CSV table of N, CA and C in Angstrom, one decimal:
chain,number,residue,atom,x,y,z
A,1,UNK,N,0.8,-1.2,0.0
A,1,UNK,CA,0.0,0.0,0.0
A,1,UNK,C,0.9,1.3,0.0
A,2,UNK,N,2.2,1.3,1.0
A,2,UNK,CA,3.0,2.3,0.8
A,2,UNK,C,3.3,2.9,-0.4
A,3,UNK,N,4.0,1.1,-1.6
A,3,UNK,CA,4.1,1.7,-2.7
A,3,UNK,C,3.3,2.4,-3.3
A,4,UNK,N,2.2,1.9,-3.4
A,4,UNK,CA,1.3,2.5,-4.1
A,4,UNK,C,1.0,3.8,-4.4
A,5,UNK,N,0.9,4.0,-3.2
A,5,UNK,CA,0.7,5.6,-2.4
A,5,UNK,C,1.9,6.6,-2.6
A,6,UNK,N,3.3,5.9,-3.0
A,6,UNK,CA,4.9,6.6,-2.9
A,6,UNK,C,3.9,6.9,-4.9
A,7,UNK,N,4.2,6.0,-5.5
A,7,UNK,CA,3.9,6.1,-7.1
A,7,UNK,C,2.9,6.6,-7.1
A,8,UNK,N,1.7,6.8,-6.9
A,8,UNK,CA,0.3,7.9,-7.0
A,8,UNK,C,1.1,9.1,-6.8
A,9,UNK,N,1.7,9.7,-5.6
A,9,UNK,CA,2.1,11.0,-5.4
A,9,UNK,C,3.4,11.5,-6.5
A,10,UNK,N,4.2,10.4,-6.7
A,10,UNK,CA,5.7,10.9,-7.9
A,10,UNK,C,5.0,11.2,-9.6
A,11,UNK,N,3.7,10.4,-9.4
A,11,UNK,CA,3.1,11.0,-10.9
A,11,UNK,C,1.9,12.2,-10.7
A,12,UNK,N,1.6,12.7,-9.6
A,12,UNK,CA,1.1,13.4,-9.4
A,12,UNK,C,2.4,14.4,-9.7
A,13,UNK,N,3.1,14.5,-8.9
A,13,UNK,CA,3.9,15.4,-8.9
A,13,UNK,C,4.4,15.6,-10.5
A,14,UNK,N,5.0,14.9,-11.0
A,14,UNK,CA,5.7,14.7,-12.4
A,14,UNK,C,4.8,15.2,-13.4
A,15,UNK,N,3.4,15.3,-13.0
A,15,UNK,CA,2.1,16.0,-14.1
A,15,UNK,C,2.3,17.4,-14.0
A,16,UNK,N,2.1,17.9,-12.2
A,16,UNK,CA,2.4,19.0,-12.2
A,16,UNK,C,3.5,19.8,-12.5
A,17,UNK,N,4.4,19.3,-12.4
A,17,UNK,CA,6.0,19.7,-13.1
A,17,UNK,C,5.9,20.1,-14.6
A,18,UNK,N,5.3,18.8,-15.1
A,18,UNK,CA,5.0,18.6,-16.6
A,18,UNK,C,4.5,19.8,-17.1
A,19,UNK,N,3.4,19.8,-16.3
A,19,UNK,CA,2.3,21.2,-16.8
A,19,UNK,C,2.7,22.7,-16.6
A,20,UNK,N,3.6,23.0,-15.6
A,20,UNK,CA,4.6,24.1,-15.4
A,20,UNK,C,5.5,24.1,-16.6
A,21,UNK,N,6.2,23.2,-16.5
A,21,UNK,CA,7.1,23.3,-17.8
A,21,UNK,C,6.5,24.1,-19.1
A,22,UNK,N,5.8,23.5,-19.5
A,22,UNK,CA,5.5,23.0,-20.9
A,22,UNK,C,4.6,24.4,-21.1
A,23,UNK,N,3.9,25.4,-20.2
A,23,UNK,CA,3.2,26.4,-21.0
A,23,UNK,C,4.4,27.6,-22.0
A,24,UNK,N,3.8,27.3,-22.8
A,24,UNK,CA,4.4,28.3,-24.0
A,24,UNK,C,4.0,30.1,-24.5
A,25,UNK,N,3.4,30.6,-22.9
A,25,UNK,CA,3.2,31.7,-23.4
A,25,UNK,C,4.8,32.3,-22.8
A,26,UNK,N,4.7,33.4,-24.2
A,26,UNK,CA,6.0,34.5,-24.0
A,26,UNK,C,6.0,34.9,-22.4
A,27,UNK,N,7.5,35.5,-22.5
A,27,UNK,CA,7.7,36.1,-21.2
A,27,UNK,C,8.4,35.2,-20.1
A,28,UNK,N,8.2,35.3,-18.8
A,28,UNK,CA,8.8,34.9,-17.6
A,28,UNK,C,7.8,33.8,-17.3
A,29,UNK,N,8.2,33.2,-16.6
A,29,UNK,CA,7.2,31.9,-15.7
A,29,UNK,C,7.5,31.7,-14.3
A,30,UNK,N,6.8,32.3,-13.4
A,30,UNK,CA,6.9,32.2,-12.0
A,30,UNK,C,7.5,31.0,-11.3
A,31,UNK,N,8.0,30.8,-10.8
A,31,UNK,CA,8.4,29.4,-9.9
A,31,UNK,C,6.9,28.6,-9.7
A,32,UNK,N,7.2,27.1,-10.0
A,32,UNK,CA,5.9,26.3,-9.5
A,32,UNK,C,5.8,26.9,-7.5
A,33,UNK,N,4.5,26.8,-7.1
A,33,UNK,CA,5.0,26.6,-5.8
A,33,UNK,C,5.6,25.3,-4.9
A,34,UNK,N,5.3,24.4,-5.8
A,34,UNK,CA,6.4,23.2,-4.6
A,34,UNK,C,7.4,22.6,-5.4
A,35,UNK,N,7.9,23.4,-6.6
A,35,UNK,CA,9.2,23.1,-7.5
A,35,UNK,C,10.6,22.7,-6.5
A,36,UNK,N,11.4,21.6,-7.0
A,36,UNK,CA,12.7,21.4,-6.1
A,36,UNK,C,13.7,21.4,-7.1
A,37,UNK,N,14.5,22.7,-7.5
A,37,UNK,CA,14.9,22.4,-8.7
A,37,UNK,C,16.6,21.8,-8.0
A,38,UNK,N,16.7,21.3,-9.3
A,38,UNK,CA,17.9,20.0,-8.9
A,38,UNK,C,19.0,20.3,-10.6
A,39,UNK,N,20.4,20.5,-10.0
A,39,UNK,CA,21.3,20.4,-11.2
A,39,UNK,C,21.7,19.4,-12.4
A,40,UNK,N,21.7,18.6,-12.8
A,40,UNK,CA,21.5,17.7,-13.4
A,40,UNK,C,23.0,16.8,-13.1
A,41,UNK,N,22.8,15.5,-12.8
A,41,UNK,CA,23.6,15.1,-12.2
A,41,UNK,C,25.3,14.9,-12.8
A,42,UNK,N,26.1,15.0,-11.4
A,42,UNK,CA,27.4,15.1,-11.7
A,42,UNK,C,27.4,16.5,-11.8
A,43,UNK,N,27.0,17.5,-12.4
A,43,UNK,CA,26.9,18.7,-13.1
A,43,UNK,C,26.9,19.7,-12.0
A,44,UNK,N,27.7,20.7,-11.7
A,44,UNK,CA,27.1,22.1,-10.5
A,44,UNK,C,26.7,23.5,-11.7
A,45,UNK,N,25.3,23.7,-11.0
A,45,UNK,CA,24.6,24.9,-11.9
A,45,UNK,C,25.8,26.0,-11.9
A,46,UNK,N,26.3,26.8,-11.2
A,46,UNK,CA,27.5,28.2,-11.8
A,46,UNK,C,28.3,27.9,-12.7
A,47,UNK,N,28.9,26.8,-13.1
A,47,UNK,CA,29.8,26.6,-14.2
A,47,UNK,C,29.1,26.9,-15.6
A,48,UNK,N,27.8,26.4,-15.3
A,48,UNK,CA,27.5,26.0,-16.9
A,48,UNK,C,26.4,27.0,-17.1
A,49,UNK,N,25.6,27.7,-16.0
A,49,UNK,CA,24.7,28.9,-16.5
A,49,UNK,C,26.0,30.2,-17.0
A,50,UNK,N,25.4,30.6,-18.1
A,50,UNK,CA,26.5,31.9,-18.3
A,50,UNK,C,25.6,33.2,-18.1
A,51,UNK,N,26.3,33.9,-17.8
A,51,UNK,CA,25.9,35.5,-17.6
A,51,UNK,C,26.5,36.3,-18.5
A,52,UNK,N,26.2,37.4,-19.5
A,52,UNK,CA,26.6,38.4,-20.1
A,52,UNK,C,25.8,39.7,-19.8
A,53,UNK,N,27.0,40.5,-19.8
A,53,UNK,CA,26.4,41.9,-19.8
A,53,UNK,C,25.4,42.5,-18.5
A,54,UNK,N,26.0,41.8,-17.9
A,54,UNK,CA,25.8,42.5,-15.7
A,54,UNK,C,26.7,43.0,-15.5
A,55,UNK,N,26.4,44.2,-14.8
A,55,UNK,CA,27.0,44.9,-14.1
A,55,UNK,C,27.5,44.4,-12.9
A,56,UNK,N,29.0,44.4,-12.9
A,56,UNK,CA,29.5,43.4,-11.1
A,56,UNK,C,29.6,44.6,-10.4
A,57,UNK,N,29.4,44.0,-8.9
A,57,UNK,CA,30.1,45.3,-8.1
A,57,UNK,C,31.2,44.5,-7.5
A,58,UNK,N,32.2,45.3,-6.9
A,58,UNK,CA,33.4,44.9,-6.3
A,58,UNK,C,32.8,44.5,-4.6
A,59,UNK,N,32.5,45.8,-3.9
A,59,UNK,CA,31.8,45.9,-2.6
A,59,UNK,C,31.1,44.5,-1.9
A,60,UNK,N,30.0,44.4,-2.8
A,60,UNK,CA,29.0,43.4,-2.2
A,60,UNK,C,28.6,42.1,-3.1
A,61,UNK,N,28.9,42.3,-4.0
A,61,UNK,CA,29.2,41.1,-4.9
A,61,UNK,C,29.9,39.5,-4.7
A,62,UNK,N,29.1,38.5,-4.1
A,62,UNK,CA,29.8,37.6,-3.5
A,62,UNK,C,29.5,36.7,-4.9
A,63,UNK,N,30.7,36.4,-5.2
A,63,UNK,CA,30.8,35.6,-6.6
A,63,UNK,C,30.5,34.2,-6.2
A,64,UNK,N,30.7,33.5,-4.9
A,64,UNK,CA,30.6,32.5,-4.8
A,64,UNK,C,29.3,32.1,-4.3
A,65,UNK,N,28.2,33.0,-3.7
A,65,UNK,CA,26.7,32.8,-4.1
A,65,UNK,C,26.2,33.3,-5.0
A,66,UNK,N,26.3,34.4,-5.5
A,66,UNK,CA,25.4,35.0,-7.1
A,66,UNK,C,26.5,34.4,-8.3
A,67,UNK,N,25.6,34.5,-9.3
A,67,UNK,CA,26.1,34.6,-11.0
A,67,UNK,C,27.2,35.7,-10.8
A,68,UNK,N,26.2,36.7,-11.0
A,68,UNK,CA,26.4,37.8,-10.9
A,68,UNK,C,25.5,39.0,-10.0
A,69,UNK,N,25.8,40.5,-10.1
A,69,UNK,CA,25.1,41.0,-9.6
A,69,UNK,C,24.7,42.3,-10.3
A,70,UNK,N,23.5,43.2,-10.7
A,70,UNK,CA,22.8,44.3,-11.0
A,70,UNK,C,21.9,45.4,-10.4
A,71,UNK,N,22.1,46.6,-10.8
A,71,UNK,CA,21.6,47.5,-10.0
A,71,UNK,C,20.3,47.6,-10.6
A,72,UNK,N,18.9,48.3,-9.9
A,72,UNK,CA,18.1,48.3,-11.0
A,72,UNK,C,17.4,49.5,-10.1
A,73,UNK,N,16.8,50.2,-11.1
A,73,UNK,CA,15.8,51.3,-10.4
A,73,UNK,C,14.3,51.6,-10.8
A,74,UNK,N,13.4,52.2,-11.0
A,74,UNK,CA,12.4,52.0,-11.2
A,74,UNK,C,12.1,52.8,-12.7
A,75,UNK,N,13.7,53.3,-13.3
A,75,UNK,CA,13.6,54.2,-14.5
A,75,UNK,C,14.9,53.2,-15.1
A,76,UNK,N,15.5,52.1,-14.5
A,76,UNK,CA,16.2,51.6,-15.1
A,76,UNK,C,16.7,50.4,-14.7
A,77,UNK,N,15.8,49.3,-15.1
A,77,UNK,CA,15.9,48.0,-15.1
A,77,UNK,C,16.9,47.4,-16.1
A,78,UNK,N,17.8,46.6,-15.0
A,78,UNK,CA,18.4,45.8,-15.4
A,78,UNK,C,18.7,44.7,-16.4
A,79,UNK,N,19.3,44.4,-17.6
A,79,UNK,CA,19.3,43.5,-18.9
A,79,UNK,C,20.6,42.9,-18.7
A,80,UNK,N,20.6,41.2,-19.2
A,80,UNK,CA,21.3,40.4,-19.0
A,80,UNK,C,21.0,39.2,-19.9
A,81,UNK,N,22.2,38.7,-20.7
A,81,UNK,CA,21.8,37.4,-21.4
A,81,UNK,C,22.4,36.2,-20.5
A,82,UNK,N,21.6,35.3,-20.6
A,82,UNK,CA,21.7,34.6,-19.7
A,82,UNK,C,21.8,33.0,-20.7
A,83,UNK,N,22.4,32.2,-20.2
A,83,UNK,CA,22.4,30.8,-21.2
A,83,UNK,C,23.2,29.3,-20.3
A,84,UNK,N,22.9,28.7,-21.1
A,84,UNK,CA,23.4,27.3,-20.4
A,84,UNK,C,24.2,26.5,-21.6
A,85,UNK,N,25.2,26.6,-21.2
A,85,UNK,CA,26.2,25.6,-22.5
A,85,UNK,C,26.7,25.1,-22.3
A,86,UNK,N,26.3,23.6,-22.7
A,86,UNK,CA,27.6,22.5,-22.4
A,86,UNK,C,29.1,22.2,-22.5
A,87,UNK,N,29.4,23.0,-23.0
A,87,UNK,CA,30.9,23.6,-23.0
A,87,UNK,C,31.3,24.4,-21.9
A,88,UNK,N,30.2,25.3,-21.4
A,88,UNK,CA,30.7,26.1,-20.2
A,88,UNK,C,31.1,26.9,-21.2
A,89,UNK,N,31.1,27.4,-22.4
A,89,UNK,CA,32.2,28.0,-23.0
A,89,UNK,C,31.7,29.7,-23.3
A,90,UNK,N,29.7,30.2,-23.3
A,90,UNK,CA,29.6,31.6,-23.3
A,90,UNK,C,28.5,31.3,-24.0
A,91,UNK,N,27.9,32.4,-24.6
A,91,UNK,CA,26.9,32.3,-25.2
A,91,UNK,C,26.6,32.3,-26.8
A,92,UNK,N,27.6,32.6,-27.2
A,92,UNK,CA,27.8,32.7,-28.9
A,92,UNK,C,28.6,31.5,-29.6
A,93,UNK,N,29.0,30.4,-29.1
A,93,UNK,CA,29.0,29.2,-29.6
A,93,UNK,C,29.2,27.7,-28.8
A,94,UNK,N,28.6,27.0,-29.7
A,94,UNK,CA,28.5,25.5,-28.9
A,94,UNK,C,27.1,25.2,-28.5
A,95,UNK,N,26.6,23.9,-28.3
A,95,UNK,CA,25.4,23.3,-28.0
A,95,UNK,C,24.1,23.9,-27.1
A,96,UNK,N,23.6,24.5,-27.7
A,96,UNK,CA,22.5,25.2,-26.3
A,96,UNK,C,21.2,24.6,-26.7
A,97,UNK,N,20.7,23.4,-25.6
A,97,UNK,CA,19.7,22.8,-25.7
A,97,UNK,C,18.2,24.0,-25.3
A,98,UNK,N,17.1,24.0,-25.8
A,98,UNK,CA,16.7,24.8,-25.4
A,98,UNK,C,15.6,24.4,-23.5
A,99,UNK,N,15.9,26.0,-23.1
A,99,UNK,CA,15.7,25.5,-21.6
A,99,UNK,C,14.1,26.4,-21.8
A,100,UNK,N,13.6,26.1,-20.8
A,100,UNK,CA,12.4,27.0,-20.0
A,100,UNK,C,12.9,27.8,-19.0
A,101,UNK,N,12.1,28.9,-19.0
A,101,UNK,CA,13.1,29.4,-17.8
A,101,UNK,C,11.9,29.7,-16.9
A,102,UNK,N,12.0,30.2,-15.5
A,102,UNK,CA,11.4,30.6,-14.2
A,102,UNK,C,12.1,31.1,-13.0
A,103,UNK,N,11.6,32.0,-12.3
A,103,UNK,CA,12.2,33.4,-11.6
A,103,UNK,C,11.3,33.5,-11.0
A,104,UNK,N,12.3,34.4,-9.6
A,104,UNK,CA,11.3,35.2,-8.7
A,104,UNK,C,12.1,35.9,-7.7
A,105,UNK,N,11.7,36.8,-7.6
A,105,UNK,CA,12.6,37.8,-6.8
A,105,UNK,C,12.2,37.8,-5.0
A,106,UNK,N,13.4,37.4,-4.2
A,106,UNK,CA,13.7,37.8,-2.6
A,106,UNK,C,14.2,38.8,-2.4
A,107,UNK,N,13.7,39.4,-1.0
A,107,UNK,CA,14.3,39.9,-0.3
A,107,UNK,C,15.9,39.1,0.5
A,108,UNK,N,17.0,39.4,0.5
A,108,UNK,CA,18.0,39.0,1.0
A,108,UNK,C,17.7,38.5,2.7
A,109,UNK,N,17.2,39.8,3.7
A,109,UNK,CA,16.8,39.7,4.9
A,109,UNK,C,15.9,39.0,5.4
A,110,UNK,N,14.5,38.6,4.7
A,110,UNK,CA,13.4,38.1,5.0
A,110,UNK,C,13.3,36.7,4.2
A,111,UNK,N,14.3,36.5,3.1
A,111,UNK,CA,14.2,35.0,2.2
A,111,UNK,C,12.6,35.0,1.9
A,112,UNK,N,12.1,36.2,1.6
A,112,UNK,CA,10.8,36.1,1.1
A,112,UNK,C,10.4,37.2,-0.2
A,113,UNK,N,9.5,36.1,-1.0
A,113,UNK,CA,9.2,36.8,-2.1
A,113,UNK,C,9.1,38.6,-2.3
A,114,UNK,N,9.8,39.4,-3.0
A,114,UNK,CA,9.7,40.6,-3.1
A,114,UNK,C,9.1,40.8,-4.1
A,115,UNK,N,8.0,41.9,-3.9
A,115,UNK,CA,6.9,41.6,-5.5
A,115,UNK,C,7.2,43.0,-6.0
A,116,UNK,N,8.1,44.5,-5.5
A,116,UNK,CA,8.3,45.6,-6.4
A,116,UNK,C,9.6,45.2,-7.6
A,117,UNK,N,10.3,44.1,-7.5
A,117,UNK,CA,11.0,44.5,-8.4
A,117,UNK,C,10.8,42.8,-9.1
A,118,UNK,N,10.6,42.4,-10.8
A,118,UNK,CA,9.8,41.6,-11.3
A,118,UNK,C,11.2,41.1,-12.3
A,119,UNK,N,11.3,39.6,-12.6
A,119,UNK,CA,12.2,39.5,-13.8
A,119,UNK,C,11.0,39.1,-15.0
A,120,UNK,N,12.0,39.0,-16.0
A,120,UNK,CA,11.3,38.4,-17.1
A,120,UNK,C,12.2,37.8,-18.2
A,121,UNK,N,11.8,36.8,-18.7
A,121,UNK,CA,13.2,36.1,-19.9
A,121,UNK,C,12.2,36.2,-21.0
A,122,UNK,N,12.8,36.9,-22.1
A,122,UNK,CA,12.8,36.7,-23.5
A,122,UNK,C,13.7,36.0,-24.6
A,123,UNK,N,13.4,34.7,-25.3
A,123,UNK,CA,12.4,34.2,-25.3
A,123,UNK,C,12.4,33.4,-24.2
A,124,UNK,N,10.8,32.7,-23.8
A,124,UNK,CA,10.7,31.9,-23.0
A,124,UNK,C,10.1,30.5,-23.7
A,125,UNK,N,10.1,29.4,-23.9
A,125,UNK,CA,11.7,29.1,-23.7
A,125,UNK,C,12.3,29.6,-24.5
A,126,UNK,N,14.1,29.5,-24.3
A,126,UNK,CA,14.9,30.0,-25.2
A,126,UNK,C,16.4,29.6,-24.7
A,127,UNK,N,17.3,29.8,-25.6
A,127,UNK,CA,18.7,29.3,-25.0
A,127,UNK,C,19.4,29.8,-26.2
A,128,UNK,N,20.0,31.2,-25.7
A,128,UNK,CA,20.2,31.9,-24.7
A,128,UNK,C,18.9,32.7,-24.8
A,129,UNK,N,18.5,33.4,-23.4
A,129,UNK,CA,17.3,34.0,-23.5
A,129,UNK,C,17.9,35.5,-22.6
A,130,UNK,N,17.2,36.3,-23.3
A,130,UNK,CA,17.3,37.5,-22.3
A,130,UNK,C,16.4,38.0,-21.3
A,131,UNK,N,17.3,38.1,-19.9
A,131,UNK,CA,16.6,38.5,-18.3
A,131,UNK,C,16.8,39.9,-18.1
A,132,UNK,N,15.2,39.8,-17.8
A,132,UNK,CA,15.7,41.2,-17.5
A,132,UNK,C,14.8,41.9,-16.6
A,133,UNK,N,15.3,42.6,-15.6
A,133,UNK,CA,14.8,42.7,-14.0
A,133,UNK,C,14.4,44.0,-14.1
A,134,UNK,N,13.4,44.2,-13.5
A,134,UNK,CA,12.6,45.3,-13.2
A,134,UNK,C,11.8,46.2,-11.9
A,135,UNK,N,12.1,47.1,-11.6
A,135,UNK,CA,11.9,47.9,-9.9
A,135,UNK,C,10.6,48.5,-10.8
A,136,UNK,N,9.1,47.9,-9.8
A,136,UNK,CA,8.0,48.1,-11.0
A,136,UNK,C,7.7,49.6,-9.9
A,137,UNK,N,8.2,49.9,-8.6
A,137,UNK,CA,7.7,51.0,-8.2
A,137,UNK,C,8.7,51.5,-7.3
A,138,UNK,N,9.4,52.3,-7.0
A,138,UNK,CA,10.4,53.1,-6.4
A,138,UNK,C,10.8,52.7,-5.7
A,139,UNK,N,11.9,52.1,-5.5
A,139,UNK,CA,12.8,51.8,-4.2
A,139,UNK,C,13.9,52.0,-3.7
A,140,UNK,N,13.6,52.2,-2.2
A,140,UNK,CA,14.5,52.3,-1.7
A,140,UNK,C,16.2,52.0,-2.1
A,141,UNK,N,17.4,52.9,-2.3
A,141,UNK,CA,18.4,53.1,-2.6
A,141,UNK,C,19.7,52.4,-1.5
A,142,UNK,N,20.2,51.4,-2.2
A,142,UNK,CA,20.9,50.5,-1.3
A,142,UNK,C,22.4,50.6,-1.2
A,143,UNK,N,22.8,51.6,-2.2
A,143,UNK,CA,24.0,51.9,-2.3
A,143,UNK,C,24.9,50.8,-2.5
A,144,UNK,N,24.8,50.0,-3.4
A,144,UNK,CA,25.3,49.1,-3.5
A,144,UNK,C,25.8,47.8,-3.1
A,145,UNK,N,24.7,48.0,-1.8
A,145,UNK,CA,24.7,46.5,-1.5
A,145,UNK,C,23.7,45.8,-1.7
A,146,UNK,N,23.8,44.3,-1.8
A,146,UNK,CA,23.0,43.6,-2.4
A,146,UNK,C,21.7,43.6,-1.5
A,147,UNK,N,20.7,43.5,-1.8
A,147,UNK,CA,19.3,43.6,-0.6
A,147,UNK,C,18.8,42.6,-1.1
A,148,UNK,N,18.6,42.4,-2.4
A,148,UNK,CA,17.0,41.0,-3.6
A,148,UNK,C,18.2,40.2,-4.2
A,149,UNK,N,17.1,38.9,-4.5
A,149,UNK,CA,18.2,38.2,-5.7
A,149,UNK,C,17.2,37.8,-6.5
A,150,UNK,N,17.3,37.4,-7.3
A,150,UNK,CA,16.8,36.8,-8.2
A,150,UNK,C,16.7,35.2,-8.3
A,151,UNK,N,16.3,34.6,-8.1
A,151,UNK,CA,16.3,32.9,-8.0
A,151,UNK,C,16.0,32.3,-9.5
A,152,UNK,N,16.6,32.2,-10.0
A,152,UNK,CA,16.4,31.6,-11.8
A,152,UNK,C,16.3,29.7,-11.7
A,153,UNK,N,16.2,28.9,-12.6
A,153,UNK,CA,15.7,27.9,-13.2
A,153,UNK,C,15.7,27.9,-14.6
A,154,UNK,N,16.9,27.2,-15.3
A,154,UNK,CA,16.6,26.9,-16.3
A,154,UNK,C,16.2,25.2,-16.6
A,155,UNK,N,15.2,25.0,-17.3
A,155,UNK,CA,14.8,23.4,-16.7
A,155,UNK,C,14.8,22.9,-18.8
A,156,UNK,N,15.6,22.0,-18.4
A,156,UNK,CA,15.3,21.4,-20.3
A,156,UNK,C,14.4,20.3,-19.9
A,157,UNK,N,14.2,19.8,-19.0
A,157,UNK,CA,13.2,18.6,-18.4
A,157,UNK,C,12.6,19.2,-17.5
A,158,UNK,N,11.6,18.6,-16.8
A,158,UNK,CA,11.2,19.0,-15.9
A,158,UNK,C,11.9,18.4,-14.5
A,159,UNK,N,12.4,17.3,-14.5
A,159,UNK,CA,13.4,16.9,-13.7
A,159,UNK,C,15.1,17.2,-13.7
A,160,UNK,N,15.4,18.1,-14.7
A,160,UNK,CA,16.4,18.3,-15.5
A,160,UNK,C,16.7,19.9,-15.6
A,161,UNK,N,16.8,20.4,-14.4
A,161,UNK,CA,17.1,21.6,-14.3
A,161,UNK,C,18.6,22.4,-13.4
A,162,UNK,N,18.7,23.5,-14.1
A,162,UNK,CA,20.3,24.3,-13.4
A,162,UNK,C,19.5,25.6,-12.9
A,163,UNK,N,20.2,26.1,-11.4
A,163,UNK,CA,19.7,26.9,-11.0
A,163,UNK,C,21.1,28.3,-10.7
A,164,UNK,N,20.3,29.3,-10.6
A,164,UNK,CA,21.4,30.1,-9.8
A,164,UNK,C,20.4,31.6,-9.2
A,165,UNK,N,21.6,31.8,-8.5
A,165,UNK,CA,21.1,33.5,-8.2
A,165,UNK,C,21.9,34.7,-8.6
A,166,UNK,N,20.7,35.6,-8.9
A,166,UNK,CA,21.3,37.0,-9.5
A,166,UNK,C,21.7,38.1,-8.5
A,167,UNK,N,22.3,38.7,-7.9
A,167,UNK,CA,22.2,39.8,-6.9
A,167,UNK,C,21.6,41.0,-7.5
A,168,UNK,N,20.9,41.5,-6.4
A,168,UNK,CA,20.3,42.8,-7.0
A,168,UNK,C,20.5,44.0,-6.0
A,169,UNK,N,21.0,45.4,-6.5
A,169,UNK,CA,21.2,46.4,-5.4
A,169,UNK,C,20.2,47.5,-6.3
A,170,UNK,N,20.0,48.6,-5.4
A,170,UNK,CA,18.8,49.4,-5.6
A,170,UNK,C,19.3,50.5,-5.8
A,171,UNK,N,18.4,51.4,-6.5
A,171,UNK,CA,19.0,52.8,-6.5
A,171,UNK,C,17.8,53.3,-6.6
């Protein structure tokens, strides 16, 4: 009966996944809410997601938890190409399977959803796709230290996904 009940719930779950994945409208795609995204095995997500065209800071930029990191303000959101290559080698050559992507922005302090500042990937899916973050109403100026991150998911399966975080400072 246990089994039963273990395989009822992994195909429950695996539908749900399924059906996250797979919508094909343009733009960004929220995190499922009981998504566990997972690197594909043997594999660690920072090598192989690439970042172009973010702004680093020196200050508060911890390279060994973010990608990278971006300032964004409410007159000037942040743009970044983002990609996953099996080479690790950048975004303009070598094998880029296409991913789905999904996002959502924290607060640093509270590890809770922050809803003023919004990402979005164009295309969705896409590989390389462009991210790009947005302060939808005035905020507070952080001088360059990191406050939000961005929580990203690129998934080519629904079981079969690389994750990372973006840092975000405010102005």
């Amino acid at each position: 009966m246990r089994f039963l009940t273990l395989c009822a719930s992994t195909a429950i779950a695996a539908s749900l996944m399924l059906s996250a994945c797979s919508n094909s409208s343009g733009g960004s795609q929220a995190l499922p809410s009981n998504s566990q995204a997972v690197a594909p095995m043997g594999h660690s997500a920072h090598p192989h997601l690439v970042v172009i065209g973010a702004q680093k800071f020196t200050a508060s930029c911890d390279t060994s938890v973010y990608l990278t990191c971006v300032t964004v303000s409410k007159k000037s959101p942040a743009t970044l190409e983002i990609c996953y290559n099996e080479s690790g080698s950048g975004c303009s050559s070598g094998y880029f399977p296409p991913l789905t992507w999904y996002e959502a922005v924290y607060s640093v302090k509270a590890n809770k959803i922050y809803k003023k500042i919004v990402g979005s990937f164009y295309p969705n899916p896409g590989n390389p796709s462009v991210d790009t973050i947005t302060a939808l109403k005035k905020v507070k100026n952080s001088h360059g230290v990191v406050k939000y991150y961005q929580y990203i998911e690129g998934c080519l399966y629904t079981s079969d996904c690389l994750t990372g975080e973006i840092g975000i400072a405010t102005q």
